[in-house]
Every structure is written in C-alpha cells, then in structure tokens.
Amino acid sequence: MKKIFVMLLTLGLTLSLSACGGTTGDGTAANDESTEGTTYSFTVGTNTAEDSVNQLLAEKFKELIEERSNGAVNVTIYPNGAMGGDAELTESCIAGTVDFVIGMTGSLVNYIPEAALFDLPNVFPDLTTAREVLDGPILADLQAAYEAGGLKLFGYADSGFRVMSSNKAVRQMSDFSGIKIRTMENPNHIAYWQALGANPTPSDFSELYMSLEQGTLDAQENPYDLIVANKLYEPQSYIIETNHLLHTLNMVGSKATYDALPADIQELISECAAEAHQYARQMADERIESQKATIQDAGLEIITLESSMIREMADTASNVYDLVREQIGDELVDKLVAQVEAVSAAE
C-alpha cells in the first residue's frame, strides 16, 4: 500500500510540475526562450525526522530559492520517508518523479558506486579537514560519477561523525566481540564491524528503535543528530565515540529534470543548494553539545576512546579500503587520501 501511495503521490506531483510550467511530459524544457511568467513546483524528499540536519538543509533551500525567485519557484518538503525509504527515494529521483532528495551517501552505493568513497574508515581526521577536502577538487570527480548514475550532485554537508550507541560498554578492542549492531544495507559497513569482531545486522531504520527496545539488537551507529532526533538513546546505556565515518549528507536532484530546466533556474538551484549545505554544516556544529547533554540527562555514559584505540580500530578494519578499491578502482581512493594528507599537512 505504501508503494502504491508513493506512486500516486509522485505522479500527481509530476503532473503538477508540468501544469506549472516546470517541464513538459516528455522531459523537455517547457519554455525554451523565456521563463518570464513561468512557475516551478519542486519536491524534496528525506527519510529522516523533521528534527534533523537533513530537514534544516531542506528548509533552508526552500527558503532561499522561493525568496530569490520572487515566487516563481515553490518547494514542498516531504520528511519522515513520506515519499519512500532511501532506496525508493533514490530510484524515484533518478526516474524524475521526485525532484530532489537529501540523504546520506551510505545509502547511495548501490546506485552510485563511487559513493563508497565515504565508507573508508577514519579517512577524515577531523571535520575541518573533511569539509575542506569535500569542497575541493574531489567534488568535480564525484559530480561526474553521480551524473553518470542519473543524479545531479549539489554538494556535501554532514552531521558530524557517526558514533556507536550500545547497551554494553566498549573501552577496548575485545569489547566489540559479539555485539549485535544494526547497520545499513551496505557491504562496506558490514565488513567494517565484522573486522572489529562485532556481529553486524542490516535492517531498516524504521525498525531500529523497536529492535533496540526489545533487545534483539545490542547496538547501532549513527551521528548524534539522528540518535537524538529518533530517541535511539532511550533503550541504550552508552554512547561510544568511535567516530569511524563522517555522516556525509548530500542533496541530489534528478539529472533529467535539472537538464530540462532553463539556465537561470539551474543556476538558482545550484546557488541556493550550495548555501543550504554550508548552513547545514553550521547547524550541525551548533546542535551537537545540546544533543550530548540530552543523552547524558537521560542517564547514558558517553565514552570517549583513546586516540590509540581509534588507530587500532582503523588498522584492524584496513581491509575495507581493499574492498572499496575493488569496487571503484584505485584512482579516486588515492586522490581522496592524497587530498586529505595535503589539507592536514597545511593546517
């Protein structure tokens, strides 16, 4: 029933876009010569709660583009998976029935193999380095890869690093042994936790809270932002700051829809999306201390791991680098690592 609802909803929105002059039914520009008097209605889908950086990014994009277009562009945001889960949203965006999607890179690997670049454990030493690298030359390479897969990439934001919540304390490597931890349906994430000795269990995000509450899972991993927004800390006793992956967010659009738009609308979308990504980073930084306080007020202990253990975790899971190289080749991996080293050396 949910899939039928999504299909009917997206069909209605596509017809609405055509009626408003965004694109014609055959995907060509509705007004090749002039956009004066033409209006555009766009949809933005997310699979996260409204109290999340994803939502803040979407709302900022909506605010900016509606204001700067003087009412010519209208944006409707559908949060909480209202237009489908990660896979449905991605497939709908590629097909052009959803205009824009804001999500994390980990869910894109099956569609854009190069997104596996963000599955490299501990590749970014800190947020400053990560953001500078992702705004640099590597961005153009990734935009080309996304376009080959039918998506227009507008940039990267983040919700900080991913951490682990658990009902078991983790202070040394042996503590990972046997912990049943929920992961996404991502082979690189699964391989990472297997290397540490844990028992990774892929499952849908919508089922996560109940699984933790019922004790069928011991642990999960997400950024503080999603842990608090979805109250995942409630059935848990500890937060372990593994900081193993950057929780990288991206706003993507349907390449077919974008390519059919007039140049001035394309430019406006790209400009507003870029500013919204920077705003989302700022909001992520401002929110994290209050999120930690919320977790501690609920009685959880936050365990900060020693840097030596973080290095040991990275070394133990170095096989994930080999897996990613097998999936996307050496060139992009080597380029990212080199740019991280260059930025780190310059700091």
XYZ file of C-alpha atoms in Angstrom:
347
model
C 0.000 0.000 0.000
C 2.849 2.383 0.814
C 4.410 1.857 -2.611
C 1.032 2.481 -4.293
C 0.630 5.685 -2.255
C 4.124 6.865 -3.241
C 3.454 6.137 -6.924
C 0.171 8.055 -6.886
C 1.704 10.931 -4.952
C 4.709 11.307 -7.232
C 2.506 11.003 -10.349
C 0.320 13.813 -9.054
C 3.349 15.962 -8.278
C 4.817 15.356 -11.727
C 1.542 16.412 -13.356
C 1.510 19.480 -11.107
C 5.033 20.394 -12.203
C 4.040 20.115 -15.875
C 0.970 22.249 -15.315
C 3.053 24.908 -13.597
C 5.481 25.067 -16.491
C 8.479 23.288 -14.953
C 8.924 20.544 -17.530
C 6.687 19.079 -20.190
C 5.591 15.470 -20.138
C 8.404 14.424 -22.487
C 11.059 15.907 -20.184
C 11.951 18.850 -22.421
C 12.053 22.440 -21.235
C 8.560 23.892 -21.072
C 9.743 27.329 -22.142
C 12.963 27.325 -24.172
C 13.171 31.050 -24.902
C 11.978 32.802 -21.761
C 10.946 31.862 -18.248
C 9.051 35.072 -17.604
C 5.683 34.252 -16.066
C 6.597 30.578 -15.674
C 6.324 28.943 -12.261
C 8.041 25.801 -10.981
C 6.946 23.382 -8.274
C 9.636 21.089 -6.899
C 9.544 18.256 -4.373
C 12.236 17.443 -1.791
C 12.137 14.057 -0.072
C 14.006 12.871 3.019
C 13.893 9.677 5.074
C 14.696 11.378 8.381
C 12.776 13.033 11.197
C 11.906 16.716 10.989
C 14.292 17.445 13.874
C 17.389 16.663 11.827
C 20.103 18.424 9.846
C 18.596 16.889 6.691
C 15.383 18.779 7.354
C 17.234 22.006 8.158
C 19.076 21.752 4.849
C 15.792 21.193 3.003
C 14.070 24.096 4.746
C 16.974 26.457 4.034
C 16.972 25.502 0.364
C 13.217 26.111 0.194
C 13.547 29.481 1.948
C 16.363 30.703 -0.290
C 15.004 29.628 -3.648
C 11.441 30.782 -3.020
C 12.695 34.185 -1.882
C 15.217 34.688 -4.686
C 12.857 33.518 -7.404
C 10.283 36.113 -6.303
C 7.650 33.422 -6.022
C 8.411 31.719 -9.330
C 9.622 28.588 -7.529
C 7.657 26.660 -4.923
C 9.208 23.813 -2.933
C 7.292 21.148 -0.995
C 9.253 19.074 1.534
C 8.255 15.503 2.383
C 10.162 14.294 5.507
C 9.986 11.051 7.500
C 10.039 8.786 4.448
C 6.635 10.079 3.284
C 7.758 9.514 -0.319
C 9.546 6.252 0.433
C 12.664 4.897 2.089
C 16.219 5.572 0.940
C 16.087 3.148 -1.977
C 12.662 4.317 -3.160
C 13.677 7.970 -2.922
C 16.868 7.398 -4.888
C 15.131 5.405 -7.606
C 12.323 7.975 -7.839
C 14.851 10.789 -8.125
C 16.764 9.041 -10.898
C 13.440 8.474 -12.681
C 12.469 12.122 -12.206
C 9.308 11.543 -10.159
C 10.962 13.137 -7.118
C 12.912 16.291 -7.924
C 15.410 16.417 -5.037
C 16.470 14.060 -2.260
C 18.517 14.856 0.831
C 20.132 11.815 2.375
C 23.387 10.212 3.372
C 25.960 8.835 0.986
C 25.921 5.365 2.584
C 22.548 4.611 1.030
C 23.711 5.550 -2.493
C 26.397 2.917 -3.008
C 24.101 0.547 -4.907
C 23.306 3.338 -7.378
C 26.479 5.436 -7.404
C 29.388 3.054 -6.690
C 31.787 5.977 -6.153
C 29.803 6.951 -3.041
C 31.669 4.059 -1.399
C 34.491 6.573 -1.000
C 32.737 7.705 2.186
C 32.834 4.165 3.587
C 36.609 4.356 4.140
C 37.067 4.056 7.933
C 38.648 7.062 9.647
C 39.734 8.614 6.346
C 38.968 12.091 7.727
C 40.900 13.052 10.881
C 38.542 15.903 11.797
C 35.593 17.917 10.491
C 37.657 20.888 9.310
C 39.784 18.666 7.077
C 36.782 16.735 5.802
C 34.868 19.829 4.779
C 37.800 21.477 3.062
C 38.518 18.312 1.086
C 34.887 17.833 0.056
C 34.685 21.423 -1.199
C 37.879 20.912 -3.200
C 38.868 19.175 -6.463
C 37.382 15.804 -5.454
C 33.896 17.339 -5.714
C 34.071 17.608 -9.517
C 35.060 13.933 -9.813
C 32.136 12.894 -7.644
C 29.690 15.137 -9.511
C 30.676 13.405 -12.749
C 30.136 9.995 -11.148
C 26.695 10.973 -9.854
C 25.683 12.310 -13.266
C 26.643 9.003 -14.864
C 24.150 7.405 -12.485
C 21.360 9.845 -13.312
C 21.733 12.222 -10.375
C 22.832 15.847 -10.106
C 25.046 16.378 -7.032
C 24.904 19.845 -5.479
C 27.485 19.399 -2.711
C 28.101 17.863 0.684
C 27.101 18.666 4.230
C 27.354 16.458 7.311
C 26.004 15.739 10.753
C 29.442 15.246 12.231
C 30.907 11.805 12.763
C 28.974 8.602 13.343
C 29.178 7.166 16.856
C 28.016 3.933 18.416
C 25.246 3.541 20.979
C 25.136 0.297 22.940
C 23.756 -1.465 25.981
C 27.283 -2.791 26.538
C 30.318 -0.630 27.345
C 33.194 -0.569 24.841
C 36.554 0.595 26.146
C 38.980 -1.804 24.447
C 39.058 -3.824 21.231
C 37.909 -7.068 22.849
C 34.680 -5.362 23.944
C 33.431 -5.322 20.343
C 33.331 -9.108 20.271
C 29.869 -10.469 19.562
C 27.967 -7.177 19.887
C 24.915 -7.367 17.640
C 24.922 -3.989 15.922
C 22.475 -2.661 13.352
C 23.992 -1.402 10.097
C 22.614 -0.170 6.803
C 22.388 -2.495 3.813
C 25.925 -1.542 2.831
C 28.569 -4.261 2.345
C 31.415 -1.950 3.362
C 29.746 -1.034 6.654
C 29.076 -4.697 7.343
C 32.703 -5.602 6.601
C 33.918 -2.872 8.966
C 32.038 -4.167 12.002
C 32.901 -7.764 11.167
C 36.581 -6.810 11.163
C 36.195 -5.366 14.669
C 34.644 -8.616 15.879
C 31.056 -7.378 16.155
C 28.003 -9.072 14.666
C 26.599 -6.563 12.128
C 22.906 -6.961 11.344
C 21.493 -4.939 8.436
C 17.929 -3.754 8.987
C 15.563 -0.962 8.028
C 15.952 2.234 10.020
C 12.220 2.305 10.752
C 12.564 -0.911 12.765
C 15.620 0.157 14.746
C 14.082 1.651 17.883
C 11.841 -1.360 18.478
C 14.715 -3.795 17.920
C 16.849 -1.973 20.495
C 13.943 -1.762 22.922
C 13.180 -5.478 22.594
C 16.840 -6.416 22.924
C 17.114 -8.167 19.569
C 19.936 -5.708 18.856
C 22.642 -4.593 21.288
C 23.810 -1.512 19.463
C 23.555 0.805 16.482
C 25.668 3.546 14.876
C 24.588 6.982 13.725
C 25.504 10.638 14.266
C 24.326 12.351 17.440
C 21.807 14.239 15.308
C 19.831 11.140 14.324
C 20.309 9.416 17.680
C 18.584 12.297 19.437
C 16.012 13.089 16.728
C 14.802 9.487 16.765
C 15.320 8.955 20.528
C 17.572 5.971 19.855
C 19.388 6.667 23.123
C 16.333 5.710 25.192
C 16.853 1.913 25.044
C 20.649 2.229 25.369
C 23.171 2.698 28.192
C 26.292 4.003 26.454
C 27.475 6.202 23.619
C 30.911 5.209 22.345
C 32.608 7.910 20.278
C 34.019 5.644 17.605
C 33.955 8.498 15.034
C 34.537 5.828 12.406
C 32.790 7.538 9.491
C 31.773 11.059 8.587
C 27.974 11.150 8.361
C 28.079 12.759 4.942
C 24.877 14.269 3.593
C 24.179 15.278 0.043
C 21.382 16.964 -1.806
C 20.875 15.353 -5.188
C 18.458 16.115 -7.965
C 17.083 14.272 -10.925
C 19.570 14.905 -13.723
C 16.815 14.546 -16.324
C 14.659 17.164 -14.597
C 17.584 19.519 -13.984
C 18.851 19.292 -17.560
C 15.390 20.213 -18.890
C 15.233 23.433 -16.884
C 16.230 26.880 -18.228
C 19.750 28.019 -17.403
C 18.632 30.716 -14.970
C 16.623 28.222 -12.885
C 19.511 25.753 -12.949
C 21.851 28.463 -11.700
C 19.423 29.464 -8.951
C 19.033 25.862 -7.771
C 22.793 25.320 -7.629
C 23.396 28.617 -5.838
C 20.717 28.051 -3.190
C 21.715 24.414 -2.671
C 25.358 25.406 -2.099
C 24.359 27.935 0.551
C 21.981 25.467 2.184
C 24.803 22.907 2.507
C 27.014 25.434 4.287
C 24.135 26.391 6.578
C 23.539 22.713 7.416
C 27.171 22.311 8.488
C 26.869 25.314 10.776
C 23.666 23.959 12.325
C 25.252 20.538 12.859
C 28.070 22.130 14.849
C 25.724 24.293 16.906
C 23.428 21.413 17.835
C 25.905 18.772 18.963
C 26.597 19.954 22.531
C 22.905 20.164 23.367
C 22.414 16.724 21.845
C 25.137 15.303 24.068
C 23.508 16.976 27.062
C 20.156 15.395 26.185
C 21.778 11.980 26.104
C 23.627 12.465 29.382
C 20.497 13.828 31.076
C 18.801 10.561 30.104
C 21.424 8.704 32.158
C 23.737 7.426 29.446
C 27.525 7.463 29.758
C 29.475 8.915 26.834
C 32.734 7.024 26.367
C 35.488 8.904 24.525
C 38.004 6.422 23.143
C 41.738 6.958 23.324
C 43.365 8.017 20.049
C 45.496 4.872 20.171
C 42.366 2.726 20.124
C 40.893 4.698 17.234
C 44.096 3.968 15.297
C 43.895 0.299 16.245
C 40.308 0.143 15.012
C 41.320 1.722 11.700
C 44.233 -0.688 11.278
C 42.073 -3.691 12.150
C 39.498 -2.696 9.533
C 42.000 -1.749 6.816
C 40.521 -4.497 4.628
C 37.608 -2.137 3.938
C 39.998 0.029 1.906
C 40.757 -3.023 -0.230
C 37.032 -3.685 -0.696
C 36.366 -0.111 -1.785
C 39.305 -0.213 -4.197
C 37.837 -3.366 -5.739
C 34.501 -1.609 -6.180
C 35.619 1.725 -7.650
C 39.291 1.344 -8.530
C 42.405 2.948 -7.077
C 42.309 6.384 -8.721
C 39.527 8.005 -6.717
C 40.634 6.416 -3.436
C 44.216 7.574 -3.942
C 43.027 11.055 -4.901
C 40.915 11.402 -1.748
C 43.669 10.118 0.539
C 46.203 12.457 -1.080
C 43.930 15.473 -0.681
C 43.268 14.621 2.984
C 47.018 14.381 3.592
C 47.646 17.675 1.782
C 44.998 19.568 3.758
C 46.142 18.027 7.049
C 49.753 18.993 6.351
C 48.750 22.585 5.597
C 46.825 23.059 8.843
